[in-house]
Structures are given as C-alpha cells and as structure tokens.
Coordinates of C-alpha atoms and ligand atoms in Angstrom, one line a residue:
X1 CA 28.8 -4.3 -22.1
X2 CA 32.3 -4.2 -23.4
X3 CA 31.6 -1.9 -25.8
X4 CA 30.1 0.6 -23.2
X5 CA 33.0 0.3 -21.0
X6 CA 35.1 1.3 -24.1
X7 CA 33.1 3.8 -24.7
X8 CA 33.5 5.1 -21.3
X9 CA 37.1 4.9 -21.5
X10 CA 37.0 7.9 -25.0
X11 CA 34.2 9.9 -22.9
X12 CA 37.0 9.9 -19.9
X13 CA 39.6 10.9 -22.1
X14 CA 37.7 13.7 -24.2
X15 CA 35.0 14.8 -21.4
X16 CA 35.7 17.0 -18.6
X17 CA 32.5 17.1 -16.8
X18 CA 33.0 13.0 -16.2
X19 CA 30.5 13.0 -13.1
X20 CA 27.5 13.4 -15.2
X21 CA 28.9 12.2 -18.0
X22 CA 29.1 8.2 -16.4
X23 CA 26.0 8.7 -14.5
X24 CA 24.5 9.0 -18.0
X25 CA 25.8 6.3 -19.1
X26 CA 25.3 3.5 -16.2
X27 CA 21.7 4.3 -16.9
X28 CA 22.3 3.8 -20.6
X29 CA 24.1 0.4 -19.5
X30 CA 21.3 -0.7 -17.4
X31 CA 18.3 -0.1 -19.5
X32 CA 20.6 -2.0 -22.8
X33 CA 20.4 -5.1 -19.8
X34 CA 16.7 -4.6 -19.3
X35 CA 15.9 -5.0 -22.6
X36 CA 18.3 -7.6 -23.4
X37 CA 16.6 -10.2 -21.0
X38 CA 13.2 -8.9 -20.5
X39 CA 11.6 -11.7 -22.1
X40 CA 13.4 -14.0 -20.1
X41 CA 11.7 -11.6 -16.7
X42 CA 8.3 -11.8 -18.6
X43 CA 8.3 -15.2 -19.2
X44 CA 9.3 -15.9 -15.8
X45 CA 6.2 -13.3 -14.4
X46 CA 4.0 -15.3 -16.4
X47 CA 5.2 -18.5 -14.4
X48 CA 4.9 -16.9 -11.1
X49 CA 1.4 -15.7 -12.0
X50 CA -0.3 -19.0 -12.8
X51 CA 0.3 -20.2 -9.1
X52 CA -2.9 -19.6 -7.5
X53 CA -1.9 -17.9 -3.9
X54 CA -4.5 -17.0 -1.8
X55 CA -2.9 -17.1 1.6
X56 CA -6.4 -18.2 3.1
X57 CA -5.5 -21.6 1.1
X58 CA -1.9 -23.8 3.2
X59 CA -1.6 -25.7 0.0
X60 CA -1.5 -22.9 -2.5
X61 CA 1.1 -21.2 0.2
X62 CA 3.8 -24.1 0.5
X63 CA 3.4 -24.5 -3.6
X64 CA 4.2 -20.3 -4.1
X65 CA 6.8 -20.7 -0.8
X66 CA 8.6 -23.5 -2.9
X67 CA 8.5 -21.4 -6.4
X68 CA 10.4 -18.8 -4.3
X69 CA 12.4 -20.9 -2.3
X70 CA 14.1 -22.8 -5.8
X71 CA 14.7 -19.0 -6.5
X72 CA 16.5 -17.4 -4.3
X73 CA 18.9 -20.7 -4.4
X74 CA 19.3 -20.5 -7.8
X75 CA 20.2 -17.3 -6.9
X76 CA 22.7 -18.3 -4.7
X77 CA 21.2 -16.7 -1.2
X78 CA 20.9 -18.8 1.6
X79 CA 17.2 -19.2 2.5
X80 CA 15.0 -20.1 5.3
X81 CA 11.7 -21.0 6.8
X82 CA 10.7 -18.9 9.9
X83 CA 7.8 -20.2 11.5
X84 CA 5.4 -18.8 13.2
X85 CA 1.7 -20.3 14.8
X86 CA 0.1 -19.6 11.4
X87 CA 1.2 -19.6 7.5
X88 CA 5.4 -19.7 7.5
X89 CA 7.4 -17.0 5.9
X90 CA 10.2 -17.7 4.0
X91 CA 13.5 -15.8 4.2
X92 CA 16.8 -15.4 2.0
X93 CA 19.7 -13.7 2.6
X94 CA 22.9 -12.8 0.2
X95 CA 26.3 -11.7 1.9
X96 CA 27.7 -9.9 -1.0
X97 CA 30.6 -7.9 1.1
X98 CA 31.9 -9.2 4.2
X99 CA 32.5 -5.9 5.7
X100 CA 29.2 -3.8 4.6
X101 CA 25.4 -3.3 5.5
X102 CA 22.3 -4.9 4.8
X103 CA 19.1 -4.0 3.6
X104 CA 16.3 -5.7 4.2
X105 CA 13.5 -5.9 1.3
X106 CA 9.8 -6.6 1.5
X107 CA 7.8 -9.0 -0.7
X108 CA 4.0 -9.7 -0.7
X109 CA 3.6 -12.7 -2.6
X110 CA -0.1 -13.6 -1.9
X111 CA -3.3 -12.1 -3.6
X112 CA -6.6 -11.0 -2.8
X113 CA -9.1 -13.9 -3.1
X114 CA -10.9 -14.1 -6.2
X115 CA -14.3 -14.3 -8.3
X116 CA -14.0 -16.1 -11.5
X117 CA -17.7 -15.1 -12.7
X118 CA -16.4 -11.5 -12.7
X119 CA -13.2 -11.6 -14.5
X120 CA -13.2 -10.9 -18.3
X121 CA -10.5 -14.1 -18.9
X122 CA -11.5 -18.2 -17.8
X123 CA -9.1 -17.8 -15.7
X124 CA -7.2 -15.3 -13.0
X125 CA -4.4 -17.5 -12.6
X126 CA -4.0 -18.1 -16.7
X127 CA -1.7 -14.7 -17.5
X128 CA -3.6 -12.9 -20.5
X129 CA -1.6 -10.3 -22.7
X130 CA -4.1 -6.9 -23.6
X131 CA -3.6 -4.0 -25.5
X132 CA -6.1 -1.0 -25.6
X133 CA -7.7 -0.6 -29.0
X134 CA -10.8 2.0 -29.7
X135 CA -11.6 2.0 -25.6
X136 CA -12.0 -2.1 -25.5
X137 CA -9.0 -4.2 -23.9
X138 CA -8.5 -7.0 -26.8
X139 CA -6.5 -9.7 -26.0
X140 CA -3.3 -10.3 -28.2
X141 CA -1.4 -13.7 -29.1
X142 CA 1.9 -13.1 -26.8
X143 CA 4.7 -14.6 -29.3
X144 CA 7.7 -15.5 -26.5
X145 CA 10.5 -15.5 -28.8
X146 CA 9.6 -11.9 -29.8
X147 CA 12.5 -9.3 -29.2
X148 CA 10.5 -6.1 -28.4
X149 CA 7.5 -6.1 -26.1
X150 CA 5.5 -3.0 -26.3
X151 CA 5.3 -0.9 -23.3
X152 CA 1.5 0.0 -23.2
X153 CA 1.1 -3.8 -23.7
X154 CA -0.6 -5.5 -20.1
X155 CA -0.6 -8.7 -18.2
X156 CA -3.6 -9.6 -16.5
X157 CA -4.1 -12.0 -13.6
X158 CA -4.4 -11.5 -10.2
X159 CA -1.8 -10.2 -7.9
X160 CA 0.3 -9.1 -11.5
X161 CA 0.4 -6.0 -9.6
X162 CA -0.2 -6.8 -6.0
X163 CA 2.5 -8.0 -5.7
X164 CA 4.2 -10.4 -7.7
X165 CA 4.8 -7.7 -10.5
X166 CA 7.2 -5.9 -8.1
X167 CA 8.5 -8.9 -6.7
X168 CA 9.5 -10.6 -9.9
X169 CA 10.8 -6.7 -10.8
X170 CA 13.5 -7.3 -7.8
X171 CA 14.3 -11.1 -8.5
X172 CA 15.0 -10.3 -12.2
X173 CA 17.3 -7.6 -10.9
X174 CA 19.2 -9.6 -9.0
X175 CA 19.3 -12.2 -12.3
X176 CA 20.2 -9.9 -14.4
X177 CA 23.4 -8.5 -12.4
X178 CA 24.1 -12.3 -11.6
X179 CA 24.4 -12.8 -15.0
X180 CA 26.7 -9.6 -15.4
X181 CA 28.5 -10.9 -12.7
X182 CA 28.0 -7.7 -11.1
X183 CA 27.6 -7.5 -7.1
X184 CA 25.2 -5.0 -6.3
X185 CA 26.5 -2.6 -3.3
X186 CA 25.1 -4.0 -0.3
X187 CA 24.2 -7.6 1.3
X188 CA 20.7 -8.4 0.6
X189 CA 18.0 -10.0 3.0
X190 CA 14.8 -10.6 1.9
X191 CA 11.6 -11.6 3.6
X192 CA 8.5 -13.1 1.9
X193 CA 4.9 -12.9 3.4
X194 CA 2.4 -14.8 2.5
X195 CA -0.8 -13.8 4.1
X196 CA -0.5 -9.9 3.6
X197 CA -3.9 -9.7 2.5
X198 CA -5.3 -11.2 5.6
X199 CA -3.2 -8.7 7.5
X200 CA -0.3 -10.2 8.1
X201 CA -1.4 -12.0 11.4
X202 CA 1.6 -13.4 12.7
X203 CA 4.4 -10.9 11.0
X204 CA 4.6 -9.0 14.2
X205 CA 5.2 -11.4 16.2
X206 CA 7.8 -13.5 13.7
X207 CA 9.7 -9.7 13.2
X208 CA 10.5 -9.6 17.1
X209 CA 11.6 -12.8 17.6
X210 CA 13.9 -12.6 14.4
X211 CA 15.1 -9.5 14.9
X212 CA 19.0 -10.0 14.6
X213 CA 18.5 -12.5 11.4
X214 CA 16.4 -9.1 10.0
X215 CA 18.7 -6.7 11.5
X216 CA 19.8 -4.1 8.4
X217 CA 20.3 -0.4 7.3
X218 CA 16.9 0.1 5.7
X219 CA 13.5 -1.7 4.9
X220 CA 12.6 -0.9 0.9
X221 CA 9.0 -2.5 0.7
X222 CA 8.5 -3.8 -2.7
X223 CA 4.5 -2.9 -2.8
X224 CA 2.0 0.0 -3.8
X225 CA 0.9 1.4 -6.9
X226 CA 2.7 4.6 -8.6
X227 CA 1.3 8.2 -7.8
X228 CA -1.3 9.1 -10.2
X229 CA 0.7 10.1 -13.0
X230 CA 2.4 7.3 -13.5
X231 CA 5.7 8.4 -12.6
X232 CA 8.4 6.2 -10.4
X233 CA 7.2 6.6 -6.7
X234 CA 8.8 6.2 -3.4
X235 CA 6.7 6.5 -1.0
X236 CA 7.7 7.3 2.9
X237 CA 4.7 6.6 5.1
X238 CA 1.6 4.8 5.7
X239 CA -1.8 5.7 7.5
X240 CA -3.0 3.4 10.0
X241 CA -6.9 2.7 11.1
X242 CA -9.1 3.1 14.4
X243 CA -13.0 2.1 13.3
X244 CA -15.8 2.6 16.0
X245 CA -19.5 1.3 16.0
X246 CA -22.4 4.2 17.5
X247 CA -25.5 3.2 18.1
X248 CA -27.9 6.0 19.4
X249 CA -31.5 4.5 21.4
X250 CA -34.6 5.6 20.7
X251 CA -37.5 3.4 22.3
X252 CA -37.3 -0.4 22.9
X253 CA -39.1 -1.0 19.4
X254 CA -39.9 0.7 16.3
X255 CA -42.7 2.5 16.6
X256 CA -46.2 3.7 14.8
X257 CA -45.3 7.7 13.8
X258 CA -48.8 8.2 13.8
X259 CA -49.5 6.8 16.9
X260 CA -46.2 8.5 18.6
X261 CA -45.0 10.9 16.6
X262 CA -45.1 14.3 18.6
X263 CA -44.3 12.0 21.9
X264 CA -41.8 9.6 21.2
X265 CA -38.2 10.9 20.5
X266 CA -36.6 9.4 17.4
X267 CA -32.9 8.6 17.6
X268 CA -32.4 9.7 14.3
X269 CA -32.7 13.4 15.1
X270 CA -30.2 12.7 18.1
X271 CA -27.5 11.0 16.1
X272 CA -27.7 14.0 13.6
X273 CA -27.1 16.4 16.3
X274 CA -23.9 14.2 17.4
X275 CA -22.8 13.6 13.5
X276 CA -23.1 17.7 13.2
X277 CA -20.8 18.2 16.3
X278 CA -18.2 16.1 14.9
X279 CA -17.0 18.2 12.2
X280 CA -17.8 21.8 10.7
X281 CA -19.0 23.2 7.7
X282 CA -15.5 23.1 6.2
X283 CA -15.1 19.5 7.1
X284 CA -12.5 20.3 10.1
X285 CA -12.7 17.7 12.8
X286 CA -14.5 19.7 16.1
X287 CA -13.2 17.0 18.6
X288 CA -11.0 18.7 20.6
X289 CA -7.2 17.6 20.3
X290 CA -8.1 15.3 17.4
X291 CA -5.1 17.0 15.3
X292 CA -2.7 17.8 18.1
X293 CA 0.7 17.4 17.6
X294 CA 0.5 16.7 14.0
X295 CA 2.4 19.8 12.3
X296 CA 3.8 20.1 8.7
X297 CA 7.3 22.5 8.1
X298 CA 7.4 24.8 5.9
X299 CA 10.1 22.1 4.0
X300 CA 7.4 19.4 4.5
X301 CA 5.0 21.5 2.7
X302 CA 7.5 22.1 -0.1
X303 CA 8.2 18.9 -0.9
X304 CA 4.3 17.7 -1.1
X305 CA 4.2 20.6 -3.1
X306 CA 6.8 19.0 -6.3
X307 CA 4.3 16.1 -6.3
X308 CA 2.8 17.1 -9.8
X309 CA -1.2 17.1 -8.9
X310 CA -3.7 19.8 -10.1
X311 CA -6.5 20.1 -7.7
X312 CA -9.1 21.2 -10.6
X313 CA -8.4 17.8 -12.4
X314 CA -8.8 15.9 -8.9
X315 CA -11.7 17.8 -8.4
X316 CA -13.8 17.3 -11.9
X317 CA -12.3 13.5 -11.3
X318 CA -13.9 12.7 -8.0
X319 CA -17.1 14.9 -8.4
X320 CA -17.0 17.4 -6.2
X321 CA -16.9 21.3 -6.4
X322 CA -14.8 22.1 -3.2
X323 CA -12.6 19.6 -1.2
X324 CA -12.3 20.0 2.7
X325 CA -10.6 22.3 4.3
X326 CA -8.4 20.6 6.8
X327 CA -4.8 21.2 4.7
X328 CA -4.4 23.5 2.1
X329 CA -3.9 20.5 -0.9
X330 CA -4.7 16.8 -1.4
X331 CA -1.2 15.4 -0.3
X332 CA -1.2 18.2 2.9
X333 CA -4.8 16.8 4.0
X334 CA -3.4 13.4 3.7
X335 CA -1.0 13.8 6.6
X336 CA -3.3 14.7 9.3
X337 CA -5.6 12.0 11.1
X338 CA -9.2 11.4 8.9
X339 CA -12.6 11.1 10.6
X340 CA -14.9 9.4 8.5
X341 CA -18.6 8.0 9.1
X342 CA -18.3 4.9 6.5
X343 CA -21.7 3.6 7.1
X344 CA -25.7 4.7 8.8
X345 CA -28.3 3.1 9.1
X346 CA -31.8 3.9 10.7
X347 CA -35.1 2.4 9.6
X348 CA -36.2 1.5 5.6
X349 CA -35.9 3.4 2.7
X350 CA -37.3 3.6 -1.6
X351 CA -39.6 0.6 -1.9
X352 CA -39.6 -1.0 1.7
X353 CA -40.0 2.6 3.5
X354 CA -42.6 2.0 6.5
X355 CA -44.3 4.9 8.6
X356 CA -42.2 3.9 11.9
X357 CA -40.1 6.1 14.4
X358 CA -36.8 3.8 14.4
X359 CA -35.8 2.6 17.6
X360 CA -32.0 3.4 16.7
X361 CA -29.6 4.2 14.5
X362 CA -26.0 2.7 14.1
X363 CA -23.0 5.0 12.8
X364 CA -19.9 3.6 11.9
X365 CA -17.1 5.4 12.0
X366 CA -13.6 4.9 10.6
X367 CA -10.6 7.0 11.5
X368 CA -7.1 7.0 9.5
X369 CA -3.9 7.5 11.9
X370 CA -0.6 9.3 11.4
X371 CA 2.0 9.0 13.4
X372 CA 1.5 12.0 15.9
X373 CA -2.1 10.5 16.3
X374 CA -2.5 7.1 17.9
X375 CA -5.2 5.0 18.0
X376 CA -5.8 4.3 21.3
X377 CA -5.6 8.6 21.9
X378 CA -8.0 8.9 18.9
X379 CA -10.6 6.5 20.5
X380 CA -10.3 8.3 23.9
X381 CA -11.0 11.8 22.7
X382 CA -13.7 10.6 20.5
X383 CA -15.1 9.0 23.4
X384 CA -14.7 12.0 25.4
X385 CA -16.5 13.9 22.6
X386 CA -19.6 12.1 22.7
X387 CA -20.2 12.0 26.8
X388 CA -19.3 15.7 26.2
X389 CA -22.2 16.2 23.8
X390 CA -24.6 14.5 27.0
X391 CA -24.5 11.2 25.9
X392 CA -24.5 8.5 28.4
X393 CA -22.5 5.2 27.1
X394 CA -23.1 1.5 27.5
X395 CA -21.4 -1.2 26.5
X396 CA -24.4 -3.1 24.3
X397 CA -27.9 -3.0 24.6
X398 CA -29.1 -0.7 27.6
X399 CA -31.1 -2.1 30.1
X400 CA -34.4 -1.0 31.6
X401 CA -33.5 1.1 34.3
X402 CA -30.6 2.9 31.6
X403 CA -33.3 4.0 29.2
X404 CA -35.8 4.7 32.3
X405 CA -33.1 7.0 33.2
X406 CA -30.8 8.3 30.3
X407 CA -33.1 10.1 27.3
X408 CA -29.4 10.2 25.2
X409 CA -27.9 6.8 25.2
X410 CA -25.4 5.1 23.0
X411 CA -23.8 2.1 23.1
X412 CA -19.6 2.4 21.5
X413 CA -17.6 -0.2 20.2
X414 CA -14.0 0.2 18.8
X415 CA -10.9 -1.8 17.4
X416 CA -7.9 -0.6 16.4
X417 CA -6.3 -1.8 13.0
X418 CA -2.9 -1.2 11.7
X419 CA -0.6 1.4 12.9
X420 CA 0.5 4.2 10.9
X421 CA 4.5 4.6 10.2
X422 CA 6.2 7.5 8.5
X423 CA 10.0 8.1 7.4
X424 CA 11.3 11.6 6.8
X425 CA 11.4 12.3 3.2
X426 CA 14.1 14.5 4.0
X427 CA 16.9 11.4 5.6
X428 CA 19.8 9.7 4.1
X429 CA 17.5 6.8 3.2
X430 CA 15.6 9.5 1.1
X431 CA 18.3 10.9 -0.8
X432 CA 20.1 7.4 -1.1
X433 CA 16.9 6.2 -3.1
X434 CA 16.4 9.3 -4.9
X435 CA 20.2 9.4 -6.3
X436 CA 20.0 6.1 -7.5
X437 CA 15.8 6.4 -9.3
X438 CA 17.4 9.9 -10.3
X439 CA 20.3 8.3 -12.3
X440 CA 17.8 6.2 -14.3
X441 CA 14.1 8.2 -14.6
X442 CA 15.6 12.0 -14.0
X443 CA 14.0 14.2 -11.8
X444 CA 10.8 12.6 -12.2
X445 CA 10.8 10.9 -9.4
X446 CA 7.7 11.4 -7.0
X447 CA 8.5 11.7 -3.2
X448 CA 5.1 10.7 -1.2
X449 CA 5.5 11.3 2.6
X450 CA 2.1 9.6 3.1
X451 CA -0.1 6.9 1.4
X452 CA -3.8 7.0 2.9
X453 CA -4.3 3.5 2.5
X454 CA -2.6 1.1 5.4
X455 CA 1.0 -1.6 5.3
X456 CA 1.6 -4.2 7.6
X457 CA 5.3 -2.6 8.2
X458 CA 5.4 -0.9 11.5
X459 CA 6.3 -3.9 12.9
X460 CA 9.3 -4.1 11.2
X461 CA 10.0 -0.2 12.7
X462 CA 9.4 -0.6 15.8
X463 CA 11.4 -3.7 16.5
X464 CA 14.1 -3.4 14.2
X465 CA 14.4 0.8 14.4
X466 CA 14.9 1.1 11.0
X467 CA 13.7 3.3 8.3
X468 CA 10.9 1.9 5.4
X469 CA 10.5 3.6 2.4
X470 CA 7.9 2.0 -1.0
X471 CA 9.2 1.3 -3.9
X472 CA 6.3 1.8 -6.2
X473 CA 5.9 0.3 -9.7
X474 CA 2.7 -0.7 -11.0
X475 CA 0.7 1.5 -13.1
X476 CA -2.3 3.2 -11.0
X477 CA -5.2 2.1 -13.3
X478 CA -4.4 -1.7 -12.2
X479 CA -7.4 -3.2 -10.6
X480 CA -5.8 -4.4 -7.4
X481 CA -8.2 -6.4 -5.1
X482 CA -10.5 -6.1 -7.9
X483 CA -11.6 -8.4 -11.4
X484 CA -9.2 -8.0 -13.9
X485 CA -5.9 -6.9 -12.1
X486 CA -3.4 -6.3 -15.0
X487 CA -0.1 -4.7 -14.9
X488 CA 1.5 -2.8 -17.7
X489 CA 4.7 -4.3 -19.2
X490 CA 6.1 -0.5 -19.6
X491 CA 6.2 -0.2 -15.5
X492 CA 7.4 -4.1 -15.2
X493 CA 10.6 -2.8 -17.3
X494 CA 10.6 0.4 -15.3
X495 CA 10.3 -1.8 -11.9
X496 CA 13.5 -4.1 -12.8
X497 CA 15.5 -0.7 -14.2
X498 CA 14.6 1.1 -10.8
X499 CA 15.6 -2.1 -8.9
X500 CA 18.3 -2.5 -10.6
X501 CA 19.7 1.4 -10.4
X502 CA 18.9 0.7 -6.3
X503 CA 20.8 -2.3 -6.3
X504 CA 23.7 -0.9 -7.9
X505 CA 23.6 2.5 -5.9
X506 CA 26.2 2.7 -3.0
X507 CA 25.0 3.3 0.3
X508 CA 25.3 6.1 2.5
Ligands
ZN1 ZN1 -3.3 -5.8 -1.6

C-alpha cells in the first residue's frame, strides 16, 4: 500500500495526464488487495458453503441467519431481525458518513433444495475443489496455505453460485477495506433473504412495512449469473410471469374412433385452430394489443447492440435454423412480453397409443412480462382472444346443458407470478456502476437492460422508489438449481475486485 501511494506521489510529479493515470492505479491497488487476502475470502466461502440452507428447512435458516449475523458485527454494522409471518430476514446497516447516502444491497443466502443421488461429490454441502483436465472435472487436494489459487480452478457445492458466491464476494469487500482502514463512499444497508427460492413469500410485505429502515439511493442486487461470455455484467431489469391453464372439450369421455370418428368432433383439431391463431408464421404474437406500449429507442437499441453476441453461434448453440421474428436480435426480443405454450397434452402416445377421439386437451401457457405489459392486462387480452376465436369459457368442468349448448368450450385458469421491473440503462445509477466496473475490468463491461428469467425485487421498487440494478459474478456454465453447482475461483476474485471498485466509487 505504502509503496503505491509513493508511487503515486512520482506519477503526480512526472505525469500530466493524472486522471487516467490514478484511475489506473486504484485498480492496480485493489486487485494487489484481492490477491493478498483471497485465501482468507476462499477459506471463508468454503465455511459459508458447508451450512446446509434450504429455506424450506427453520433450523437450517436460524443456523445460516446466525453465520451472517456474527458477520456483519464483526464487521462492525449494526444488525437486526425483521420479522415477518414466515422465515425472518436479517438486516445490517453501516453509517460510514454522517452526512451522505445509502445504498441498500441485496443478498440471497438460501439454495435450491437438493438430490444427493445426483451430485458427483458425497456431499452438496462438503465444498469440493475441480479443475478441468481432458473434458472430465477431477477433483484436486485444495492446499489452504497456498499463495496462488488458479483462476480456472472451481468450488462446487450448492448455492457456490446462487448465491453465497456473490454474497461472500461483497462481505470480503467490506473485510478487505476494514482491514485497509478504508471507508468505502457511502453508508451501507444490507438485507438478507432467506427463502428466495421459494419466492420470497413474505419480502413484500416485510419491504413496506420497513420502508424508512430500507430507505437509500439505490438497490445493487448481489444475484444472477454473468452474460454469456463471461464478462462482468450489470444487469438493469427483470421479466416477470403470467401462466394460464386451457382446456378445450370434446365429448364427456374418450371415445371409440372407429365407432365415432366422422361424427364426433375431437378437441384436438379445435385447440390447434386456437394454438394457430395465437401467433404467426414468424412467431409474432396475433393477440391484439399483446405488445402495446412496449417500444425500444433508437439508444435502447444501441446499447443492446455493444452486448457482444453473435446470432450464428446462438443459433448452431440452441439448434435452430431461424429465431423468431418479434425483435430484430436475441437481447431486442427479450424486452418485449413472451407467449409461450410450456405444456399439451391430449390422449396417449409411442407404446401406450389407443384408437380413441380424446375428450380434451389441456394447453398450458406461460407468458413473460415487461414493464409496459402487466399481467393482469396480458390475461385480459388473452382472454379476449380466445372468446374472440368463438370460444365459450367456463370456469371448470362444463355442465350438461354448456356442452348441450356450446360445440367450442374451454375452461381458463390463470395466476400471476412475479412482476417484471426495469431501470434505464441510461440513469445516473447506470453510469455510477459503470465508472466504477470500468476503472477495474475496462470497457468490458456488459450492460443488460433485461434478464428473461424473474427476481423477487419489484417490491423493493415500488415501495421504496428506488432504482435496482444486478451485479453479476458467477461464471454462466454454473449449474444453478441443478447437481453439481460450482463456481469458478477466477469470477469469485473478479466478484470481490468489482465490489470492491463499487464500494470505493463515489456516488453521484
Ligand atoms: Zn436461484
């Protein structure tokens, strides 16, 4: 440290372009601080990881509520348990500067449930170290005094990178600069969930009713998994979900095709003609209104245009020889609403197919939101669509007198899931996390306006009116949800140098 600041002290003297010149070197300084105590954040990692937290389980809750309670006071932040009529959440808070901001930062610290049978390790919650060698991960002796640990080296156990990963990449952080006695810019709050998995059940609730302990400049969500070139991520928005469950009639039973086919209608050739009418050829959504109001600038477009994606690779990748055409590239078609049908079923098929006419078929539908596209309007046109298309609708099974008198009937079911958020890339909390990743990583940063996959965080927006951006840090081949979650140790260094360069930048 010393040495750097003397350092700095020649450059100033002998450099006149000093701007760049000490930007260059903080990020010098803080990756020689990264590597002087990341065994001491791996170690730790390791610690974290061998608490089993599956927020389904109170006991495994309180013991991972407790780990991260003893930290944050070790830390020196005030913490606290905020109640709520399920699983607690736990929350800490720093006052670094009486007169400045706060910003408020999200951690996940439960895990998807898991299947020991189909892990490749005895045990999820016993950290194993892995290297790739000849296509085969091998497991490799982890030696904790060593000085140097390889960046393509990985941790696997579950929730190493949903979530604890970037979680522990934000506590060492705040170690580290504790340590350096150096205060980072800002007041820190931080709030742990510990169901996030479940869906978060009782955040919403918990938000509004602590809003002025949450009250602060920004939420920075410490979840998600990098864009798919592994390059540091922010990511600005989330898609939310609206699912819906068809079933079409046909008669009261199944019955003999050759006995009734040629009189009795099969529902399977009326739930094709509604399935046809709800998107064309190109895979463009024919309800009417289903896109309105959702428009992308001609800046918006640039800026999903730096993310570095080729469409060929994509392409070959997924299997396919043309995508849709509802936007004109993969991150433009993820900003506008999604209609998907995610499940059909009608009758038997391979071994167990029978010579019946089907007496229905069920369709099940799933619809990703954006912000310009609610739910609740999404269901309503879709609704709309299908009485349009001569469809009358019942609630569950129709009686009698409905089939007696309707020859297209459906029953429709919805719910609505999570809502979908989105800040502007282009805002001051933008460019405040892009000056301070750009410091450290260069302009490789990726700016994402949308993930297509949901976060429990509109809650958070709404009540508190405050921007959310995700800071994203694991590597994208990590298994989350699945066997054999890992995380690499090169992005766990990357995560603590990005919070780190955050921490330290000054806010707008
Ligand atoms: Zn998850």
């Amino acid at each position: 440290m010393k040495n750097l600041a003397n350092l700095l002290l020649i450059a100033v003297c002998i450099s006149s372009s000093l701007n760049s010149f000490s930007q260059r070197l903080k990020s010098d300084d803080i990756r020689v601080m990264v590597d002087e105590n990341f065994m001491t954040a791996t170690t730790n990692l390791h610690h974290f990881l061998r608490l089993p937290n599956d927020g389904n389980f109170q006991e495994q809750i309180e013991n991972n509520k407790a780990w991260c309670d003893s930290v944050f006071r070790s830390l020196k932040f005030k913490t606290q348990t905020i109640i709520t009529d399920g699983a607690p959440l736990l929350f800490a808070e720093k006052i670094f500067h009486k007169d400045r901001k706060s910003i408020l930062f999200y951690l996940q610290i439960d895990g998807q449930p898991i299947d020991r049978s189909e892990w490749s390790q005895n045990d999820p919650f016993e950290p194993v170290f892995k290297t790739l060698k000849n296509g085969e991960w091998t497991t490799e002796e982890f030696d904790f005094t060593q000085k140097n640990i390889p960046d393509d080296l990985r941790i696997f156990a579950r929730s190493a990178s949903d979530s604890k990963g970037p979680a522990m990449s934000l506590i060492s952080a705040l170690k580290i600069l504790q340590e350096q006695q150096i205060n980072p810019e800002y007041n820190i709050k931080v709030i742990m969930d510990f169901q996030e998995e479940l869906g978060s059940p009782d955040l919403p609730k918990a938000v509004i009713k602590n809003k002025n302990l949450l009250e602060s400049e920004m939420l920075l969500i410490m979840d998600g998994t990098r864009h798919l070139s592994n390059l540091p991520t922010l990511t600005y928005g989330a898609r939310g979900i609206a699912t819906a469950t068809i079933t079409v009639f046909g008669s009261t039973d199944a019955l003999h095709s050759g006995q009734y086919g040629n009189y009795a209608p099969n529902p399977v050739f009326k739930a094709a003609q509604l399935i046809n009418s709800f998107k064309d050829e190109k895979g463009i959504v024919k309800i009417s209104g289903f896109y309105d109001g959702v428009y992308l600038s001609e800046r918006d477009k640039e800026l999903l245009g730096e993310i570095p994606e080729n469409m060929d690779s994509l392409n070959s990748r997924l299997g396919i020889a043309i995508p849709e055409e509802v936007a004109d590239t993969y991150q433009e078609a993820l900003q506008f609403p999604s209609f998907n049908i995610r499940g059909l079923k009608a009758g038997w098929t391979g071994k167990e197919v029978r010579t019946l006419i089907p007496e229905e078929v069920i369709i099940e539908i799933d619809m990703r939101l954006v912000p310009e596209t609610p739910g609740e309007r999404q269901i309503e046109l879709l609704r709309a669509h299908i009485k349009k298309e001569g469809f009358h609708m019942v609630d569950s099974i129709p009686t009698k007198e409905e089939r007696a008198t309707y020859p297209k009937l459906v029953s429709f079911n919805y719910r609505i899931g999570s809502k979908p958020f989105r800040t502007e890339m282009d805002s001051s909390i933008g460019e405040f996390l892009n000056s301070a990743l750009t410091k450290v990583f260069g302009n490789t940063v990726v700016n994402m306006r949308t993930t297509g996959g949901s976060q429990p965080m509109a809650p958070f927006i709404e009540a508190l009116n405050i921007p959310a951006v995700s800071i994203r840090i694991p590597n994208p081949d990590n298994n989350i949800h699945a066997p054999n979650e890992n995380l690499r140790m090169g992005n766990y260094r990357e995560g603590i140098i990005s919070c780190i360069a955050v921490l330290t930048e000054k806010l707008p």
